């Protein structure tokens, strides 16, 4: 091939002939920002290299799992050892018990859990279990929160609180989302109204406590407190989808962050994924013993998986949890993430760009807006064209952030002060260009 062939472009053309959109998950296709996706050749620490051998500072970290950075030696060793012992057995292993113990040790609201292979599977199973355990069909989700792509969750708000949602994907029959009520995030009055109308029929409220699928939006403390109270009053389960925030915003997840402000706070069920698998396909859902014992083979709610609790994935997850549980890990990670967000904020201020940002633990979000948005509608007021120019400006300077303005960002333990300074320097240049044009 010619020396200045763009190998990403060549691979993308090849991929598009064989795989819809050339990708195995839509956001990877750069559809929102335009341009050619970078095909990753390899990764190490805070970096990955594309098909042209170009290095990028990685702020997506596989969308959250790579909290230690890529190729952490202790994790690589654990995975290599596990692989030598066998890939999959379809029979129980000690490592599944160890991982269950480790997760339950970190998240006290979980008394029992079940391991699965993806966040989607965990979220779907949690909803089924909540419905099975309460004997109720209806549930609440919030606009802008993502809980995987199970049919009943691919839904947008209907025309009013008395009406349930409409599918957001072709192939989802309206009757499948008929019992899903979609409310505005952080809207206490609407939540109260919905419970007044439907409280007796609600199996659960499912929520991303710190939403990472509409960039980064925290549920306010009063809103979360009201979610908890209303669920308890009406016999509905409060389900925390911590697939993204679990072991990412704090060792004990977002629920430990809310417990600082709301004494005794705990959800009834928790959905986990991403970090607990350390980059391997692994997720979980758990809760009280009484609820979890409703699952097959003990109870009437069916759920199963050929690769669930996979021995290689559990080895990877265990090694990852061991590292992030070391003293000072989260303090260091939080400090780094805060330094990034503060640095970007200072660069924006100096160049006169509207900017707001937030972070918790190793997760962050920023907006080209002068104040942090509180719900999906406000997030979507961001200037998409401006974000796309920022994205490509950073990419050209070797900084890879999420290729869509409605996604959160992730810092790993492998990011150095130098990486963060380089990122802030790149952002300052791009902000300047945005202001001058
Ligand atoms: C990523 C994510 C999921 C889906 O997990 P997959 O492993 O991609 O199926 C569910 N909920 C939240 C909050 C997520 O961030």
PDB file of N, CA and C and ligand atoms in Angstrom, residues 63 117-121 146-149 208 212-213 241-245 271 273-274 282-283, ligand 1:
ATOM      1  N   UNK A  63     -15.512   2.611  27.377  1.00  0.00           N
ATOM      2  CA  UNK A  63     -16.760   3.143  27.938  1.00  0.00           C
ATOM      3  C   UNK A  63     -16.862   2.853  29.428  1.00  0.00           C
ATOM      4  N   UNK A 117     -23.436 -11.667  31.523  1.00  0.00           N
ATOM      5  CA  UNK A 117     -22.346 -11.317  30.608  1.00  0.00           C
ATOM      6  C   UNK A 117     -22.374  -9.884  30.071  1.00  0.00           C
ATOM      7  N   UNK A 118     -23.507  -9.175  30.222  1.00  0.00           N
ATOM      8  CA  UNK A 118     -23.536  -7.785  29.751  1.00  0.00           C
ATOM      9  C   UNK A 118     -24.488  -6.975  30.607  1.00  0.00           C
ATOM     10  N   UNK A 119     -24.302  -5.664  30.565  1.00  0.00           N
ATOM     11  CA  UNK A 119     -25.177  -4.760  31.293  1.00  0.00           C
ATOM     12  C   UNK A 119     -26.615  -4.860  30.812  1.00  0.00           C
ATOM     13  N   UNK A 120     -26.773  -5.045  29.522  1.00  0.00           N
ATOM     14  CA  UNK A 120     -28.109  -5.208  28.955  1.00  0.00           C
ATOM     15  C   UNK A 120     -28.830  -6.389  29.600  1.00  0.00           C
ATOM     16  N   UNK A 121     -28.115  -7.499  29.669  1.00  0.00           N
ATOM     17  CA  UNK A 121     -28.686  -8.713  30.252  1.00  0.00           C
ATOM     18  C   UNK A 121     -29.026  -8.487  31.730  1.00  0.00           C
ATOM     19  N   UNK A 146     -29.910   5.254  30.183  1.00  0.00           N
ATOM     20  CA  UNK A 146     -29.811   4.050  29.353  1.00  0.00           C
ATOM     21  C   UNK A 146     -29.623   2.842  30.257  1.00  0.00           C
ATOM     22  N   UNK A 147     -30.389   1.813  29.998  1.00  0.00           N
ATOM     23  CA  UNK A 147     -30.272   0.608  30.835  1.00  0.00           C
ATOM     24  C   UNK A 147     -30.062  -0.628  29.970  1.00  0.00           C
ATOM     25  N   UNK A 148     -29.401  -0.452  28.826  1.00  0.00           N
ATOM     26  CA  UNK A 148     -29.239  -1.558  27.896  1.00  0.00           C
ATOM     27  C   UNK A 148     -30.401  -1.572  26.909  1.00  0.00           C
ATOM     28  N   UNK A 149     -30.340  -2.514  25.954  1.00  0.00           N
ATOM     29  CA  UNK A 149     -31.291  -2.443  24.845  1.00  0.00           C
ATOM     30  C   UNK A 149     -32.370  -3.521  24.873  1.00  0.00           C
ATOM     31  N   UNK A 208     -30.332   5.637  36.587  1.00  0.00           N
ATOM     32  CA  UNK A 208     -28.889   5.844  36.673  1.00  0.00           C
ATOM     33  C   UNK A 208     -28.701   6.969  37.695  1.00  0.00           C
ATOM     34  N   UNK A 212     -24.780   8.677  33.065  1.00  0.00           N
ATOM     35  CA  UNK A 212     -23.602   8.764  32.212  1.00  0.00           C
ATOM     36  C   UNK A 212     -23.932   8.560  30.748  1.00  0.00           C
ATOM     37  N   UNK A 213     -25.208   8.424  30.463  1.00  0.00           N
ATOM     38  CA  UNK A 213     -25.614   8.220  29.075  1.00  0.00           C
ATOM     39  C   UNK A 213     -26.348   9.439  28.518  1.00  0.00           C
ATOM     40  N   UNK A 241     -29.259   1.449  38.456  1.00  0.00           N
ATOM     41  CA  UNK A 241     -28.415   0.946  37.375  1.00  0.00           C
ATOM     42  C   UNK A 241     -27.043   1.586  37.543  1.00  0.00           C
ATOM     43  N   UNK A 242     -26.141   0.807  38.128  1.00  0.00           N
ATOM     44  CA  UNK A 242     -24.768   1.286  38.358  1.00  0.00           C
ATOM     45  C   UNK A 242     -23.786   0.569  37.425  1.00  0.00           C
ATOM     46  N   UNK A 243     -24.267   0.196  36.242  1.00  0.00           N
ATOM     47  CA  UNK A 243     -23.369  -0.446  35.276  1.00  0.00           C
ATOM     48  C   UNK A 243     -22.172   0.480  35.001  1.00  0.00           C
ATOM     49  N   UNK A 244     -22.468   1.777  34.881  1.00  0.00           N
ATOM     50  CA  UNK A 244     -21.384   2.714  34.618  1.00  0.00           C
ATOM     51  C   UNK A 244     -20.750   3.247  35.902  1.00  0.00           C
ATOM     52  N   UNK A 245     -21.579   3.591  36.888  1.00  0.00           N
ATOM     53  CA  UNK A 245     -21.057   4.257  38.094  1.00  0.00           C
ATOM     54  C   UNK A 245     -20.463   3.292  39.115  1.00  0.00           C
ATOM     55  N   UNK A 271     -27.710  -2.892  39.620  1.00  0.00           N
ATOM     56  CA  UNK A 271     -27.239  -3.514  38.385  1.00  0.00           C
ATOM     57  C   UNK A 271     -25.806  -3.036  38.160  1.00  0.00           C
ATOM     58  N   UNK A 273     -21.852  -3.654  35.956  1.00  0.00           N
ATOM     59  CA  UNK A 273     -21.212  -4.158  34.734  1.00  0.00           C
ATOM     60  C   UNK A 273     -19.892  -3.428  34.578  1.00  0.00           C
ATOM     61  N   UNK A 274     -19.439  -3.247  33.360  1.00  0.00           N
ATOM     62  CA  UNK A 274     -18.248  -2.449  33.064  1.00  0.00           C
ATOM     63  C   UNK A 274     -17.075  -2.721  34.032  1.00  0.00           C
ATOM     64  N   UNK A 282     -18.731  -9.173  31.507  1.00  0.00           N
ATOM     65  CA  UNK A 282     -19.214  -9.590  32.815  1.00  0.00           C
ATOM     66  C   UNK A 282     -20.081  -8.482  33.403  1.00  0.00           C
ATOM     67  N   UNK A 283     -21.208  -8.859  33.975  1.00  0.00           N
ATOM     68  CA  UNK A 283     -22.101  -7.905  34.635  1.00  0.00           C
ATOM     69  C   UNK A 283     -22.824  -8.673  35.734  1.00  0.00           C
TER      70      UNK A 283
HETATM   71  C1  LIG B   1     -23.242   0.435  29.420  1.00  0.00           C
HETATM   72  C2  LIG B   1     -24.517   0.517  30.180  1.00  0.00           C
HETATM   73  C3  LIG B   1     -25.492  -0.488  30.108  1.00  0.00           C
HETATM   74  C4  LIG B   1     -25.412  -1.616  29.111  1.00  0.00           C
HETATM   75  O1  LIG B   1     -24.327  -2.443  29.329  1.00  0.00           O
HETATM   76  P1  LIG B   1     -23.806  -3.370  28.108  1.00  0.00           P
HETATM   77  O2  LIG B   1     -22.740  -4.190  28.746  1.00  0.00           O
HETATM   78  O3  LIG B   1     -23.350  -2.419  27.059  1.00  0.00           O
HETATM   79  O4  LIG B   1     -24.967  -4.167  27.652  1.00  0.00           O
HETATM   80  C5  LIG B   1     -26.570  -0.414  30.951  1.00  0.00           C
HETATM   81  N1  LIG B   1     -26.719   0.594  31.815  1.00  0.00           N
HETATM   82  C6  LIG B   1     -25.822   1.595  31.912  1.00  0.00           C
HETATM   83  C7  LIG B   1     -26.014   2.668  32.903  1.00  0.00           C
HETATM   84  C8  LIG B   1     -24.704   1.594  31.087  1.00  0.00           C
HETATM   85  O5  LIG B   1     -23.835   2.611  31.150  1.00  0.00           O
END
